[in-house]
Amino acid sequence: MSHEANTPAIVSLSAGGIAGAIEAFATYPFEFAKTRVQLRQQKGVPTPKNPFKVVAGVYRSEGLPALYKGCSTLVIGSVGKDGIRFLSFDTIKNQFKDPETGTLSPLRNLAAGMMSGVVASVTAVTPTERVKTALIDDARNEKRYRNMTHCIKTILREDGFLGLYRGFAGTTLKQAGATAFRMGTYNILKDYEKRRDIKQTTATNFANGSVAGIVTTLATQPFDTIKTRCQSARGASTVEAFRSIVADYGVTGFWKGTTMRLGRTVFSGGILFTTYEWAAAILNPLVLPKEERLRG
C-alpha cells in the first residue's frame, strides 16, 4: 500500500482485488480456526491456542470442506475490501499530502489509513464478514444454511437488510485501526529501508508485510473478537457481545483467538503486499501507455 502515487486508479483497484482474493484463500484455514475459538465455547472446556491443532481437529472430525466453510464469502469480500482499500488509500493519501513538499507525515498516513478502512468496512467488509461468521457458526451447531446464497437470503428474511450489518461498530473500528496500523507500519519500515539504501525486493516486501500484520493483529484483536460475537449465527449487539466476552473469559477474552489470527496475519500481510506489487507490475504497462496517449 506504499505503491507509487501515479498508479492509475484501475490498477490500484484491480491489483488490490487480486491480492485480496489470493491472500484470503491461501490463509483461510487460520481465519476459520480463529473464528471458531472466538465463538462461545462450553464452560470448563479449554480452548486450544495452537491454530494447527484446531485446523487438524476440524479436519479429522469434519473433513477438508469444513475448513473452507464460508471461504467463498471471504474471498469475494476480500476482492472488494482490498480493491477499495488500496484505491481509497491512494485517493485520500493524495489529498492529505503536504502541497509544498508532496510528502505524507506519519500522522496523516495513519489518518488516511483509518479513513480508507472505514470506507472498506461500509462498502464491503461488514456484510461479507457477517455472512462468513454466520456460516462458520452455523456449521458447528444448527447447520441450517445450505450455502452462502441461502445464508444471505435467510438473514435478509429474518433481520432485514440491517441484519447484514450486525457488528458494524466493531468491524469498522477494527478496519479503521487495522488499515491505519498495517499501512503505517509497512510505510515506516519501507522508509527506514530506503534511507539505508536497502533494496526493495519480494523478500523485503513480504517481511515488511508480515511485521505490519503482527502489529495490526495485537493492536486490533479486541475489536475483532467483539465483531465475531456480534456476527454469530444468532447475532448480538455490540454491548451484548462485550458483556458476553467479559462474562465468559474476563478482560483477557478480548484477545481470544490472537494466536490463530497471528498464524494468518504473519502470512497474509506478506502475501497481500507482494501479490499487489506483482499484479501492479503486470497491469501498469497495460494501462499507463493509454493514459499517457490521452493526456497527449
CSV table of C-alpha atoms in Angstrom, one decimal:
chain,number,residue,atom,x,y,z
A,1,MET,CA,0.0,0.0,0.0
A,2,SER,CA,3.0,2.1,-0.3
A,3,HIS,CA,2.9,2.0,-4.1
A,4,GLU,CA,3.7,4.9,-6.3
A,5,ALA,CA,1.4,7.9,-6.2
A,6,ASN,CA,1.0,7.9,-10.0
A,7,THR,CA,-0.5,4.4,-10.0
A,8,PRO,CA,-3.8,4.6,-12.1
A,9,ALA,CA,-7.0,4.1,-10.1
A,10,ILE,CA,-7.9,1.0,-12.2
A,11,VAL,CA,-4.6,-0.6,-11.3
A,12,SER,CA,-5.0,0.1,-7.6
A,13,LEU,CA,-8.5,-1.4,-7.7
A,14,SER,CA,-7.6,-4.4,-9.8
A,15,ALA,CA,-4.3,-5.3,-8.2
A,16,GLY,CA,-5.7,-4.8,-4.7
A,17,GLY,CA,-8.7,-7.1,-5.5
A,18,ILE,CA,-6.4,-9.8,-6.9
A,19,ALA,CA,-4.1,-9.6,-3.9
A,20,GLY,CA,-7.0,-9.8,-1.5
A,21,ALA,CA,-8.5,-12.9,-3.2
A,22,ILE,CA,-5.2,-14.8,-3.2
A,23,GLU,CA,-4.4,-13.8,0.4
A,24,ALA,CA,-7.9,-14.8,1.7
A,25,PHE,CA,-7.9,-18.2,0.0
A,26,ALA,CA,-4.3,-19.1,1.0
A,27,THR,CA,-4.8,-18.3,4.7
A,28,TYR,CA,-8.4,-19.2,5.2
A,29,PRO,CA,-8.0,-22.2,7.5
A,30,PHE,CA,-6.3,-19.9,10.1
A,31,GLU,CA,-9.2,-17.5,9.8
A,32,PHE,CA,-11.6,-20.4,10.3
A,33,ALA,CA,-9.8,-21.6,13.4
A,34,LYS,CA,-9.7,-18.1,14.8
A,35,THR,CA,-13.4,-17.6,14.3
A,36,ARG,CA,-14.2,-21.0,15.9
A,37,VAL,CA,-12.2,-20.1,19.0
A,38,GLN,CA,-13.8,-16.6,19.4
A,39,LEU,CA,-17.4,-18.0,19.3
A,40,ARG,CA,-18.9,-19.1,22.6
A,41,GLN,CA,-17.4,-22.3,23.9
A,42,GLN,CA,-18.7,-24.8,26.6
A,43,LYS,CA,-17.8,-23.9,30.2
A,44,GLY,CA,-14.9,-25.8,31.6
A,45,VAL,CA,-13.6,-26.9,28.1
A,46,PRO,CA,-10.2,-25.5,27.5
A,47,THR,CA,-9.7,-23.5,24.2
A,48,PRO,CA,-6.7,-24.7,22.1
A,49,LYS,CA,-4.2,-21.9,21.5
A,50,ASN,CA,-2.3,-23.7,18.7
A,51,PRO,CA,-4.0,-22.9,15.3
A,52,PHE,CA,-2.6,-26.0,13.7
A,53,LYS,CA,-4.3,-28.2,16.4
A,54,VAL,CA,-7.6,-26.5,15.7
A,55,VAL,CA,-7.2,-27.0,12.0
A,56,ALA,CA,-6.1,-30.6,12.4
A,57,GLY,CA,-9.0,-31.4,14.8
A,58,VAL,CA,-11.6,-29.9,12.4
A,59,TYR,CA,-10.1,-31.8,9.5
A,60,ARG,CA,-10.2,-35.1,11.4
A,61,SER,CA,-13.8,-34.7,12.6
A,62,GLU,CA,-15.4,-32.8,9.8
A,63,GLY,CA,-13.2,-33.1,6.8
A,64,LEU,CA,-11.4,-30.7,4.5
A,65,PRO,CA,-14.6,-28.9,3.2
A,66,ALA,CA,-15.4,-27.8,6.7
A,67,LEU,CA,-12.1,-25.8,6.9
A,68,TYR,CA,-13.3,-23.8,3.9
A,69,LYS,CA,-16.8,-23.2,5.1
A,70,GLY,CA,-17.5,-19.5,4.4
A,71,CYS,CA,-14.3,-19.2,2.3
A,72,SER,CA,-16.1,-18.1,-0.9
A,73,THR,CA,-17.8,-15.3,1.1
A,74,LEU,CA,-14.4,-14.0,2.4
A,75,VAL,CA,-12.7,-14.3,-0.9
A,76,ILE,CA,-15.5,-12.3,-2.6
A,77,GLY,CA,-15.4,-9.8,0.2
A,78,SER,CA,-11.6,-9.5,0.1
A,79,VAL,CA,-11.7,-8.7,-3.6
A,80,GLY,CA,-14.0,-5.7,-2.8
A,81,LYS,CA,-12.3,-4.9,0.5
A,82,ASP,CA,-8.7,-4.8,-0.7
A,83,GLY,CA,-9.5,-3.3,-4.0
A,84,ILE,CA,-11.4,-0.4,-2.3
A,85,ARG,CA,-8.8,-0.2,0.4
A,86,PHE,CA,-5.9,0.3,-2.0
A,87,LEU,CA,-7.9,2.7,-4.2
A,88,SER,CA,-9.4,4.8,-1.3
A,89,PHE,CA,-6.0,5.0,0.4
A,90,ASP,CA,-4.4,6.3,-2.7
A,91,THR,CA,-7.1,8.9,-3.2
A,92,ILE,CA,-7.2,10.0,0.4
A,93,LYS,CA,-3.4,10.0,0.7
A,94,ASN,CA,-3.1,12.4,-2.2
A,95,GLN,CA,-5.5,14.8,-0.6
A,96,PHE,CA,-3.5,14.6,2.7
A,97,LYS,CA,-0.1,15.3,1.2
A,98,ASP,CA,1.7,18.5,2.0
A,99,PRO,CA,1.1,20.7,-1.0
A,100,GLU,CA,4.6,22.1,-0.9
A,101,THR,CA,6.7,19.0,-0.3
A,102,GLY,CA,4.3,16.4,-1.7
A,103,THR,CA,5.1,14.2,1.4
A,104,LEU,CA,2.8,12.5,3.9
A,105,SER,CA,3.6,12.7,7.6
A,106,PRO,CA,3.3,9.6,9.8
A,107,LEU,CA,0.2,11.1,11.4
A,108,ARG,CA,-1.5,11.9,8.1
A,109,ASN,CA,-0.5,8.5,6.9
A,110,LEU,CA,-2.4,6.9,9.8
A,111,ALA,CA,-5.4,9.2,9.3
A,112,ALA,CA,-5.5,8.2,5.6
A,113,GLY,CA,-5.4,4.6,6.6
A,114,MET,CA,-8.2,4.9,9.1
A,115,MET,CA,-10.4,6.7,6.6
A,116,SER,CA,-9.8,4.1,3.9
A,117,GLY,CA,-10.6,1.4,6.5
A,118,VAL,CA,-14.0,3.0,7.3
A,119,VAL,CA,-14.8,3.2,3.5
A,120,ALA,CA,-13.9,-0.5,3.1
A,121,SER,CA,-16.0,-1.5,6.2
A,122,VAL,CA,-19.1,0.3,4.9
A,123,THR,CA,-18.9,-0.9,1.3
A,124,ALA,CA,-17.6,-4.5,1.6
A,125,VAL,CA,-16.2,-5.8,4.8
A,126,THR,CA,-19.1,-5.8,7.3
A,127,PRO,CA,-21.7,-7.7,5.1
A,128,THR,CA,-19.2,-10.3,4.0
A,129,GLU,CA,-17.8,-10.8,7.5
A,130,ARG,CA,-21.3,-11.2,8.8
A,131,VAL,CA,-22.1,-13.9,6.3
A,132,LYS,CA,-18.8,-15.7,6.7
A,133,THR,CA,-19.0,-15.7,10.5
A,134,ALA,CA,-22.7,-16.9,10.4
A,135,LEU,CA,-21.7,-19.8,8.1
A,136,ILE,CA,-18.8,-20.9,10.4
A,137,ASP,CA,-21.0,-20.7,13.5
A,138,ASP,CA,-23.9,-22.5,11.8
A,139,ALA,CA,-21.7,-25.3,10.7
A,140,ARG,CA,-20.9,-26.3,14.3
A,141,ASN,CA,-24.5,-26.0,15.5
A,142,GLU,CA,-27.8,-25.9,13.7
A,143,LYS,CA,-26.5,-26.5,10.1
A,144,ARG,CA,-29.5,-24.7,8.6
A,145,TYR,CA,-27.6,-22.7,5.9
A,146,ARG,CA,-27.1,-24.7,2.7
A,147,ASN,CA,-24.7,-22.2,1.2
A,148,MET,CA,-23.7,-18.6,1.0
A,149,THR,CA,-26.7,-17.5,-1.0
A,150,HIS,CA,-29.1,-19.4,1.3
A,151,CYS,CA,-27.4,-17.7,4.3
A,152,ILE,CA,-27.8,-14.2,2.8
A,153,LYS,CA,-31.5,-14.9,1.9
A,154,THR,CA,-32.2,-16.2,5.4
A,155,ILE,CA,-30.5,-13.2,7.1
A,156,LEU,CA,-32.4,-10.8,4.9
A,157,ARG,CA,-35.7,-12.6,5.6
A,158,GLU,CA,-35.3,-12.7,9.3
A,159,ASP,CA,-33.5,-9.5,10.1
A,160,GLY,CA,-33.8,-7.4,7.0
A,161,PHE,CA,-31.0,-5.5,5.2
A,162,LEU,CA,-29.5,-4.3,8.5
A,163,GLY,CA,-29.0,-7.9,9.5
A,164,LEU,CA,-26.1,-7.9,7.1
A,165,TYR,CA,-24.6,-5.1,9.2
A,166,ARG,CA,-24.6,-6.7,12.6
A,167,GLY,CA,-21.3,-6.0,14.2
A,168,PHE,CA,-20.8,-2.8,12.1
A,169,ALA,CA,-19.3,-0.8,15.0
A,170,GLY,CA,-16.8,-3.5,15.9
A,171,THR,CA,-15.9,-4.2,12.3
A,172,THR,CA,-15.5,-0.6,11.4
A,173,LEU,CA,-13.3,0.1,14.4
A,174,LYS,CA,-11.2,-3.0,13.6
A,175,GLN,CA,-10.9,-2.0,9.9
A,176,ALA,CA,-10.0,1.7,10.7
A,177,GLY,CA,-7.4,0.6,13.2
A,178,ALA,CA,-6.1,-2.4,11.1
A,179,THR,CA,-5.7,-0.3,7.9
A,180,ALA,CA,-4.0,2.5,9.8
A,181,PHE,CA,-1.6,0.2,11.6
A,182,ARG,CA,-0.9,-2.0,8.6
A,183,MET,CA,-0.3,0.8,6.2
A,184,GLY,CA,1.6,2.9,8.8
A,185,THR,CA,3.9,0.1,9.9
A,186,TYR,CA,4.6,-1.0,6.3
A,187,ASN,CA,5.4,2.5,5.2
A,188,ILE,CA,7.6,3.3,8.2
A,189,LEU,CA,9.6,0.1,7.5
A,190,LYS,CA,9.9,0.9,3.9
A,191,ASP,CA,11.0,4.5,4.5
A,192,TYR,CA,13.6,3.2,7.0
A,193,GLU,CA,15.0,0.8,4.4
A,194,LYS,CA,15.1,3.4,1.7
A,195,ARG,CA,17.1,5.8,3.9
A,196,ARG,CA,19.6,3.0,4.3
A,197,ASP,CA,19.6,2.0,0.7
A,198,ILE,CA,18.2,-1.4,1.4
A,199,LYS,CA,16.9,-2.8,-1.9
A,200,GLN,CA,13.1,-3.4,-2.2
A,201,THR,CA,12.6,-7.0,-3.2
A,202,THR,CA,9.9,-9.6,-2.9
A,203,ALA,CA,11.6,-10.8,0.3
A,204,THR,CA,11.7,-7.4,1.9
A,205,ASN,CA,8.1,-6.7,0.9
A,206,PHE,CA,7.0,-10.0,2.4
A,207,ALA,CA,8.9,-9.4,5.6
A,208,ASN,CA,7.6,-5.8,6.0
A,209,GLY,CA,4.1,-7.0,5.3
A,210,SER,CA,4.4,-9.8,7.9
A,211,VAL,CA,5.7,-7.4,10.6
A,212,ALA,CA,2.8,-5.0,9.8
A,213,GLY,CA,0.4,-7.9,10.1
A,214,ILE,CA,1.7,-8.8,13.6
A,215,VAL,CA,1.5,-5.2,14.8
A,216,THR,CA,-2.0,-4.8,13.4
A,217,THR,CA,-3.3,-8.1,15.0
A,218,LEU,CA,-2.1,-7.2,18.5
A,219,ALA,CA,-3.5,-3.7,18.3
A,220,THR,CA,-6.9,-4.5,16.9
A,221,GLN,CA,-7.7,-8.0,18.3
A,222,PRO,CA,-10.4,-6.8,20.9
A,223,PHE,CA,-12.4,-5.3,18.0
A,224,ASP,CA,-12.2,-8.5,16.0
A,225,THR,CA,-13.4,-10.6,19.0
A,226,ILE,CA,-16.4,-8.3,19.6
A,227,LYS,CA,-17.2,-8.3,15.9
A,228,THR,CA,-17.1,-12.1,15.7
A,229,ARG,CA,-19.6,-12.4,18.7
A,230,CYS,CA,-21.9,-9.8,17.0
A,231,GLN,CA,-21.9,-11.7,13.7
A,232,SER,CA,-22.5,-15.2,15.0
A,233,ALA,CA,-25.5,-17.2,13.6
A,234,ARG,CA,-27.8,-15.8,16.3
A,235,GLY,CA,-26.3,-12.4,16.2
A,236,ALA,CA,-25.8,-9.9,19.1
A,237,SER,CA,-25.5,-6.2,19.7
A,238,THR,CA,-22.1,-4.7,20.3
A,239,VAL,CA,-23.0,-4.2,24.0
A,240,GLU,CA,-24.3,-7.8,24.3
A,241,ALA,CA,-21.1,-9.1,22.7
A,242,PHE,CA,-18.9,-7.0,25.0
A,243,ARG,CA,-20.7,-8.3,28.1
A,244,SER,CA,-20.7,-11.9,27.0
A,245,ILE,CA,-17.0,-11.9,26.4
A,246,VAL,CA,-16.3,-10.4,29.9
A,247,ALA,CA,-18.7,-12.9,31.5
A,248,ASP,CA,-17.1,-15.9,29.7
A,249,TYR,CA,-13.4,-15.1,29.9
A,250,GLY,CA,-12.8,-11.8,31.6
A,251,VAL,CA,-10.8,-8.9,30.1
A,252,THR,CA,-8.3,-11.4,28.5
A,253,GLY,CA,-11.2,-12.8,26.5
A,254,PHE,CA,-10.9,-9.8,24.2
A,255,TRP,CA,-7.6,-11.3,22.9
A,256,LYS,CA,-9.3,-14.7,22.3
A,257,GLY,CA,-8.0,-16.1,19.0
A,258,THR,CA,-4.9,-13.9,18.9
A,259,THR,CA,-2.6,-16.9,18.2
A,260,MET,CA,-5.0,-18.1,15.5
A,261,ARG,CA,-5.1,-14.6,13.9
A,262,LEU,CA,-1.3,-14.2,14.1
A,263,GLY,CA,-1.0,-17.6,12.3
A,264,ARG,CA,-2.8,-16.0,9.4
A,265,THR,CA,-1.6,-12.4,9.5
A,266,VAL,CA,2.1,-13.3,9.5
A,267,PHE,CA,1.5,-14.8,6.1
A,268,SER,CA,-1.4,-12.6,4.9
A,269,GLY,CA,0.5,-9.4,5.3
A,270,GLY,CA,3.4,-10.7,3.3
A,271,ILE,CA,1.2,-12.3,0.6
A,272,LEU,CA,-1.0,-9.2,0.3
A,273,PHE,CA,1.8,-6.8,-0.3
A,274,THR,CA,3.9,-9.0,-2.5
A,275,THR,CA,0.9,-10.1,-4.6
A,276,TYR,CA,-0.2,-6.4,-5.0
A,277,GLU,CA,3.3,-5.4,-6.2
A,278,TRP,CA,3.4,-8.3,-8.6
A,279,ALA,CA,-0.1,-7.6,-10.0
A,280,ALA,CA,0.6,-3.8,-10.3
A,281,ALA,CA,3.8,-4.5,-12.2
A,282,ILE,CA,1.9,-6.6,-14.7
A,283,LEU,CA,-1.1,-4.2,-15.0
A,284,ASN,CA,0.7,-0.8,-15.1
A,285,PRO,CA,2.4,-1.3,-18.5
A,286,LEU,CA,-1.1,-2.2,-19.9
A,287,VAL,CA,-2.8,0.9,-18.5
A,288,LEU,CA,-0.2,3.7,-18.4
A,289,PRO,CA,0.6,4.0,-22.2
A,290,LYS,CA,-3.2,4.5,-22.9
A,291,GLU,CA,-3.5,7.2,-20.2
A,292,GLU,CA,-0.3,8.9,-21.5
A,293,ARG,CA,-1.8,8.9,-25.0
A,294,LEU,CA,-5.0,10.5,-23.7
A,295,ARG,CA,-3.0,13.2,-21.9
A,296,GLY,CA,-1.1,13.9,-25.1
